[in-house]
Short mmCIF file of C-alpha atoms in Angstrom, two decimals:
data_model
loop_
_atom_site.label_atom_id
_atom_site.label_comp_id
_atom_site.label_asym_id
_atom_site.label_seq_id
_atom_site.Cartn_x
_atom_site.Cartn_y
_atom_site.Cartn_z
CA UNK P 5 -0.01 -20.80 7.07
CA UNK P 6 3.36 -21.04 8.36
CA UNK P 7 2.15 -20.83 11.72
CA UNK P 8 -1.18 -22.77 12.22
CA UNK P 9 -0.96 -22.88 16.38
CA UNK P 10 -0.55 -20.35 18.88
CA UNK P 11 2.24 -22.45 20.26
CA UNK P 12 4.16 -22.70 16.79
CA UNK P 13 3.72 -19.51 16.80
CA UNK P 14 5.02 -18.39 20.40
CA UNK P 15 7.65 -20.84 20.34
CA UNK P 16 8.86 -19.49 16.62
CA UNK P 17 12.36 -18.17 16.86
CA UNK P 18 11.30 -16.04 13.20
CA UNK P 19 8.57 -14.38 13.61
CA UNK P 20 7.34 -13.32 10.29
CA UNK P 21 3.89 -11.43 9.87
CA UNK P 22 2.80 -8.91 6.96
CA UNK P 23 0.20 -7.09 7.64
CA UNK P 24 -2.61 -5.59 5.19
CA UNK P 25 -5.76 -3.58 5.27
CA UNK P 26 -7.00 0.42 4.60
CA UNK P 27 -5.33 3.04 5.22
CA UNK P 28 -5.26 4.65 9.02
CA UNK P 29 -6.05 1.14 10.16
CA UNK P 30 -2.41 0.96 12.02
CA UNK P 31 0.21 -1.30 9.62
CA UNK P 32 2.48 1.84 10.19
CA UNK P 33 2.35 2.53 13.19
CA UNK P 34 2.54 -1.73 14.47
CA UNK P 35 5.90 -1.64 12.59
CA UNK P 36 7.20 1.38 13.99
CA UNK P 37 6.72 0.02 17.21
CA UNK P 38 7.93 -3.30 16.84
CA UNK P 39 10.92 -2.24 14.62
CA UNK P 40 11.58 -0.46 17.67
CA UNK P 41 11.67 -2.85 20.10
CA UNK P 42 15.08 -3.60 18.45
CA UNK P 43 14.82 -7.37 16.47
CA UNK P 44 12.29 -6.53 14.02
CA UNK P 45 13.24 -5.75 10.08
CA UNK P 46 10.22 -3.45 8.58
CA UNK P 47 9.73 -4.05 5.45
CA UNK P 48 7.74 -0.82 3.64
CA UNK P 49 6.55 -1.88 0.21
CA UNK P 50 5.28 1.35 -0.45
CA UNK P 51 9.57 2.47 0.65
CA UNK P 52 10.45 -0.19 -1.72
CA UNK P 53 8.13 1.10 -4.97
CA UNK P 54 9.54 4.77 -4.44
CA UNK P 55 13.02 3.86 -3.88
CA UNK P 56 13.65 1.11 -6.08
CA UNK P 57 11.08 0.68 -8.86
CA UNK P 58 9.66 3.89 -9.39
CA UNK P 59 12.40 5.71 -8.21
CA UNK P 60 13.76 7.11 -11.64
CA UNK P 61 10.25 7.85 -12.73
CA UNK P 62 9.73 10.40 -9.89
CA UNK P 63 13.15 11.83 -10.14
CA UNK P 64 12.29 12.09 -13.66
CA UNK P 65 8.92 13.41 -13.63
CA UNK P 66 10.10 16.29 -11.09
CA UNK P 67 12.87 17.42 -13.57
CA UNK P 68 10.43 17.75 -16.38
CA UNK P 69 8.48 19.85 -14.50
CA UNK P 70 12.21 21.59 -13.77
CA UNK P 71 13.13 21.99 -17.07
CA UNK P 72 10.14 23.94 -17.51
CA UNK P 73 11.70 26.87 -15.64
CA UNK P 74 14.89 28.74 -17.31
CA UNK P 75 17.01 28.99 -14.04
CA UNK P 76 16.65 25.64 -13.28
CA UNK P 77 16.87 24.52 -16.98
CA UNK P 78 20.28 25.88 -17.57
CA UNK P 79 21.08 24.43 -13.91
CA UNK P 80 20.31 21.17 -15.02
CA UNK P 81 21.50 21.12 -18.20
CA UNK P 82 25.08 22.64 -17.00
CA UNK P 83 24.86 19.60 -14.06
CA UNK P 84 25.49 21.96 -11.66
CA UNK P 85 22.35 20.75 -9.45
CA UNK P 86 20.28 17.56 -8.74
CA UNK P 87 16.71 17.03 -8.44
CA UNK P 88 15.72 13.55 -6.32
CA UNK P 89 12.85 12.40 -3.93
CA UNK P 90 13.31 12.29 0.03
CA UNK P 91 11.28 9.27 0.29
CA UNK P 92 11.11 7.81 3.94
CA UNK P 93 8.78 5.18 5.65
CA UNK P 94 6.66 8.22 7.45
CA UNK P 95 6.72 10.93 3.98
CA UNK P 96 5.89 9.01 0.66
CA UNK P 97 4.55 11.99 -0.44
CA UNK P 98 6.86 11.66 -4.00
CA UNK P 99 5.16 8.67 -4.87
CA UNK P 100 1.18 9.82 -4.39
CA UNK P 101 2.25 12.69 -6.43
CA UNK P 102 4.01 11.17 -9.01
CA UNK P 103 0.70 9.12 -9.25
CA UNK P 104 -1.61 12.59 -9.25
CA UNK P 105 -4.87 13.22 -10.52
CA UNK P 106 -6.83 12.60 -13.80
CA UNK P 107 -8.74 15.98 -15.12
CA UNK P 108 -8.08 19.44 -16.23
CA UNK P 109 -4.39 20.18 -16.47
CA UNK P 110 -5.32 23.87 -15.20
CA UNK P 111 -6.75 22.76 -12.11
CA UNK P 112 -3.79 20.50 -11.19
CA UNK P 113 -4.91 17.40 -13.50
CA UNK P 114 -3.35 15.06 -16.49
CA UNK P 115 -4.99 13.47 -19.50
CA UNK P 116 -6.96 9.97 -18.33
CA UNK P 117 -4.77 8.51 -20.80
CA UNK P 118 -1.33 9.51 -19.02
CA UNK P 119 -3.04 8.65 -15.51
CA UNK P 120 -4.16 5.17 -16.26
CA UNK P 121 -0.33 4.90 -17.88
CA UNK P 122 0.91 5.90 -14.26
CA UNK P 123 -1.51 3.71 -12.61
CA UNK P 124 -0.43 0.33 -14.33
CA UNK P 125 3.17 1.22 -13.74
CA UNK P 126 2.10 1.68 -9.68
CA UNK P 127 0.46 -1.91 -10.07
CA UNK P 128 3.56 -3.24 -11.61
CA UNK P 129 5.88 -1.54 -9.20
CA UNK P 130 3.83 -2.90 -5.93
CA UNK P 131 3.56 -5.90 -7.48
CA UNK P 132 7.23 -6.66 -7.86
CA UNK P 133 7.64 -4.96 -4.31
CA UNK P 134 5.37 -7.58 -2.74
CA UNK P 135 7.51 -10.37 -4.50
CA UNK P 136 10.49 -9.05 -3.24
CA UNK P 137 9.52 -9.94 0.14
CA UNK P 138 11.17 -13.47 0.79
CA UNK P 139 14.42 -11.70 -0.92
CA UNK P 140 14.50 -9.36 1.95
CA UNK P 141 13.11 -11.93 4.94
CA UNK P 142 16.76 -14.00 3.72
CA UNK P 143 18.84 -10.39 3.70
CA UNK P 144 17.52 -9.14 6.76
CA UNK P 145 18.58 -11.98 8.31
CA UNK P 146 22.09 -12.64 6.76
CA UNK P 147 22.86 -9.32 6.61
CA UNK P 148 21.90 -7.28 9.91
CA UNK P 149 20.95 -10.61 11.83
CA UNK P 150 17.20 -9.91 12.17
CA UNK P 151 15.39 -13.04 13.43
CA UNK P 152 12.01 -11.03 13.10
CA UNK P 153 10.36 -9.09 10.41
CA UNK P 154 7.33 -7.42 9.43
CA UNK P 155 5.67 -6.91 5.65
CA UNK P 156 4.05 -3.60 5.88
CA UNK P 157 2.12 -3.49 2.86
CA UNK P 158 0.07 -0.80 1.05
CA UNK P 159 -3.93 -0.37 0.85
CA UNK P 160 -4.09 -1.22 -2.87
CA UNK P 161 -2.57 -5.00 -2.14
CA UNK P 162 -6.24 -6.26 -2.56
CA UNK P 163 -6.35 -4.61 -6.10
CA UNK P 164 -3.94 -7.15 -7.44
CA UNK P 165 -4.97 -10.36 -6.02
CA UNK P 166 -7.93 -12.75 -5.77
CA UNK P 167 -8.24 -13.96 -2.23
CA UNK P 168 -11.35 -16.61 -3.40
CA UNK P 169 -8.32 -18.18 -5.80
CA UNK P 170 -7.17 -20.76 -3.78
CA UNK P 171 -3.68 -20.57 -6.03
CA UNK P 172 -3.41 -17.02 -6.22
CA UNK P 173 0.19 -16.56 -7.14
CA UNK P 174 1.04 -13.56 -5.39
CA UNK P 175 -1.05 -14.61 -1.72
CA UNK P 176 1.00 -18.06 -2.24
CA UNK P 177 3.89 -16.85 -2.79
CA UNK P 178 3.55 -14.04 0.33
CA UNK P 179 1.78 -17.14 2.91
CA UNK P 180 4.57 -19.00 2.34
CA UNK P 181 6.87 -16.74 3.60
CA UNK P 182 4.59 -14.88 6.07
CA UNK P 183 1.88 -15.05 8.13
CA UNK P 184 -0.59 -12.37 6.68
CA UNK P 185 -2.48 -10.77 8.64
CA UNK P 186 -5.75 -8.48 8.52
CA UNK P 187 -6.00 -5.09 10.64
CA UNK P 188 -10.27 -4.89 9.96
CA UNK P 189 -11.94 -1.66 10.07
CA UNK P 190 -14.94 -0.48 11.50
CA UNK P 191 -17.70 1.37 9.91
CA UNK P 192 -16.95 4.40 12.81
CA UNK P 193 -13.45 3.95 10.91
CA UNK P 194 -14.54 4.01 7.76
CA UNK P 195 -16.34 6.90 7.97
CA UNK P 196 -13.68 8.88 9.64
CA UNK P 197 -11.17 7.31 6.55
CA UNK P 198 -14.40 9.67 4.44
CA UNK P 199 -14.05 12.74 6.41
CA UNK P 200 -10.21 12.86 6.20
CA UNK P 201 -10.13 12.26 2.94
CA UNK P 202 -12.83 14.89 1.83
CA UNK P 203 -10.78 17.29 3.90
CA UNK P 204 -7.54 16.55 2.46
CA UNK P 205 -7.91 14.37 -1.15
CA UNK P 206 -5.08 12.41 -2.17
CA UNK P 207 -4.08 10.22 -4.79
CA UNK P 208 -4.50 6.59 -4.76
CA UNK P 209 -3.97 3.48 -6.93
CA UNK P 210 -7.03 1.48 -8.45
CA UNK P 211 -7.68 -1.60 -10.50
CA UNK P 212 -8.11 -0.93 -13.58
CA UNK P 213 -11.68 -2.06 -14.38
CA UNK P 214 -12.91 0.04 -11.51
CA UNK P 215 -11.39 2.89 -12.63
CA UNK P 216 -12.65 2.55 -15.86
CA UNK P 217 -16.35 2.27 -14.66
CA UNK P 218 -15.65 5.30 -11.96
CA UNK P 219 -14.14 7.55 -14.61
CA UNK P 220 -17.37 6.74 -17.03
CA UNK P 221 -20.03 7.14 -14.40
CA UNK P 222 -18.30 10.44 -12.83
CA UNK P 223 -18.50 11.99 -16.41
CA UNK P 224 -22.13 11.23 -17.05
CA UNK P 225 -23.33 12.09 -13.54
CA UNK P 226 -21.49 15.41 -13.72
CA UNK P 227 -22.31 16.00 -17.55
CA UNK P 228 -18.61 17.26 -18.13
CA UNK P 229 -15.78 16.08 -20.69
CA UNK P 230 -12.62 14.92 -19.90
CA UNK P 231 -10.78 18.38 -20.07
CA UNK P 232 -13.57 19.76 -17.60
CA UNK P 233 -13.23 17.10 -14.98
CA UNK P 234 -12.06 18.78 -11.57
CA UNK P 235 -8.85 16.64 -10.21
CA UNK P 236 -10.13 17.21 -6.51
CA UNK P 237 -13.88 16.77 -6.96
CA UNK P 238 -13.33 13.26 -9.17
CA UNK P 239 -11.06 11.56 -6.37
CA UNK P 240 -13.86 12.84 -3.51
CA UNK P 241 -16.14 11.13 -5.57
CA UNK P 242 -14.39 8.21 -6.16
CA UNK P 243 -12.84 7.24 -2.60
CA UNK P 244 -16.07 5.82 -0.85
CA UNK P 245 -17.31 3.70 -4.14
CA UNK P 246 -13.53 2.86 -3.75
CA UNK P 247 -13.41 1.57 -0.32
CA UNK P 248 -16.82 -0.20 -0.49
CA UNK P 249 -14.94 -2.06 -3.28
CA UNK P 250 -11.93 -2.97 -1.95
CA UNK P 251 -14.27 -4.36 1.61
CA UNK P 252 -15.27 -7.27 0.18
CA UNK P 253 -11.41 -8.38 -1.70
CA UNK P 254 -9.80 -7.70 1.57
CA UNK P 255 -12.26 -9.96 3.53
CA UNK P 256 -11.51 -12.59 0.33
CA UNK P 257 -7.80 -12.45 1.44
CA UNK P 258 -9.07 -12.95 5.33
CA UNK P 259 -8.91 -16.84 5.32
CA UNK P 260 -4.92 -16.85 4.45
CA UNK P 261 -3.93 -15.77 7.67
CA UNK P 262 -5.32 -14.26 10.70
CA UNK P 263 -7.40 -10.98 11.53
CA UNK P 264 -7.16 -8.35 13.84
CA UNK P 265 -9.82 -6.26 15.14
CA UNK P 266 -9.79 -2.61 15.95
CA UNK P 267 -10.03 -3.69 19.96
CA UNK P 268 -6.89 -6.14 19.38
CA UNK P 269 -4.34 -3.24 18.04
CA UNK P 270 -5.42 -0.84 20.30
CA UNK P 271 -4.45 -3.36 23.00
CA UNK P 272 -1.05 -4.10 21.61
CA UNK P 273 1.48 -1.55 23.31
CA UNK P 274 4.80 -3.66 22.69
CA UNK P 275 6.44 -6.51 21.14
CA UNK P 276 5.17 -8.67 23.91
CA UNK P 277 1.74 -7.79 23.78
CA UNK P 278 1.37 -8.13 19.91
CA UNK P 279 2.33 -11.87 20.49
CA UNK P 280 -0.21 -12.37 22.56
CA UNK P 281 -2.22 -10.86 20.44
CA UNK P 282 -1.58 -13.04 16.92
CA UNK P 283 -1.49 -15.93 19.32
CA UNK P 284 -4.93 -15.15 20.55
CA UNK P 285 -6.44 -14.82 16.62
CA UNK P 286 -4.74 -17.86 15.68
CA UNK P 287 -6.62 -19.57 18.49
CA UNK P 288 -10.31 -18.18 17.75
CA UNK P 289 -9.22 -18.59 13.53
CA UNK P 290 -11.58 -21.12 12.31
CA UNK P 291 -10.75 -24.00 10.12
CA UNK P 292 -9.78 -22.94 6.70
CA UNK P 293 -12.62 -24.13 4.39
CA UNK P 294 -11.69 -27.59 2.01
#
């Protein structure tokens, strides 16, 4: 870790964390706040995939779907107007619905095939994003004078790397930079994640072998084909089994950096207090194992 004290830590005049975890936990919010406090560069990888690697894609995607209606055909065509996202760190809303949702094209679905097709370019995209990180620690700091920054990552991060891999290339690459740190859930937390997400489904990125087995067991359980598969009712379905999955390869990534419990972000209110806070976690971290 590039801070392995709570004095190197305190006594750093870069403070560089990234923070990871589920969604609703707080990695958000912490950045707003400390971005805020006025010497903090935030980071969004999930900004970064929209914006710069599956940018065109989305632009693209949405102009297909233009091109479909005559009006805005011969629009189009005749250049006279432009279609592009409005992609900010609070509305990423282009990218979960470039992403969408495998099942009947009637019901708001696409083919499996063209869904797993989107899904592997997501993985790529965050992928690169999460590389980019060191590239934009150096420009934040040559460019607007930052001395501070903060990696706000996306839930899927645990999708793509193996925290039990002691030379993981994309967690060494990231702790070298970074101190990474874990905003835990709860089970009150992950429950309420549940009832959200019943209420309101949206689409998310998976690894590819547990989609695979998801979209396999969903069709025998429900006795259906692909073409019958209800968009809504298979991401329901899948977004517990998906959580419980991604529990154990986000506690994996755990002994890379530090962890955070519910009770420790709820007590951070400023820049000040979140130092005391990572100071405090490096303090009670145990030694890594040999």
């Amino acid at each position: 870790m590039i801070y392995s004290t709570a004095a190197e830590w305190r006594d750093a005049p870069q403070k560089r964390v990234l923070f990871y975890g589920m969604s609703g936990l707080g990695k958000t919010h912490l950045s707003n706040m400390l971005r805020g406090a006025g010497d903090w560069f935030h980071y969004s990888i999930d900004y970064r995939i929209g914006t710069r690697y599956m940018g065109e894609l989305i632009a693209d995607n949405a102009k297909a779907h233009a091109m479909q209606v005559p009006f805005l055909r011969d629009l189009l065509l005749s250049d006279s107007i432009y279609i592009g996202s409005n992609i900010t760190f609070n509305n990423l809303a282009p990218v979960s619905t470039y992403l969408g949702k495998p099942g009947a094209p009637e019901r708001g679905g696409m083919p499996i095939g063209e869904y797993r097709t989107r899904q592997e370019q997501f993985r790529r995209a965050e992928i690169n994003a999460l590389g980019d990180t060191g590239y934009f620690i150096e420009r934040a700091a040559r460019l607007y004078g930052y001395p501070h920054f903060i990696c706000d990552t996306g839930g899927s991060i645990c999708e793509w790397v193996d925290g039990n891999d002691p030379a993981d290339p994309l967690l060494t690459e990231l702790s070298r930079h970074c101190l990474m740190v874990y905003l835990e859930g709860s089970k009150a937390h992950t429950a309420e994640l549940i009832r959200r997400f019943d209420r309101a489904p949206k689409p998310m990125a998976y690894q590819p072998e547990f989609l695979t087995d998801a979209w396999s067991a969903y069709l025998r359980e429900k006795g259906c084909t692909e073409s019958d598969v209800d968009p809504d009712g298979f991401i329901r379905w899948t977004y517990a089994r998906a959580l419980a999955h991604r529990k154990p390869r986000y506690e994996a990534m755990a002994p890379w950096g530090v962890t955070l419990t519910p009770r420790d972000v709820e007590a951070i209110t400023d820049a000040a207090s979140f130092t005391d806070a990572i100071a405090t976690a490096l303090e009670r971290r145990a030694p890594a194992p040999i």
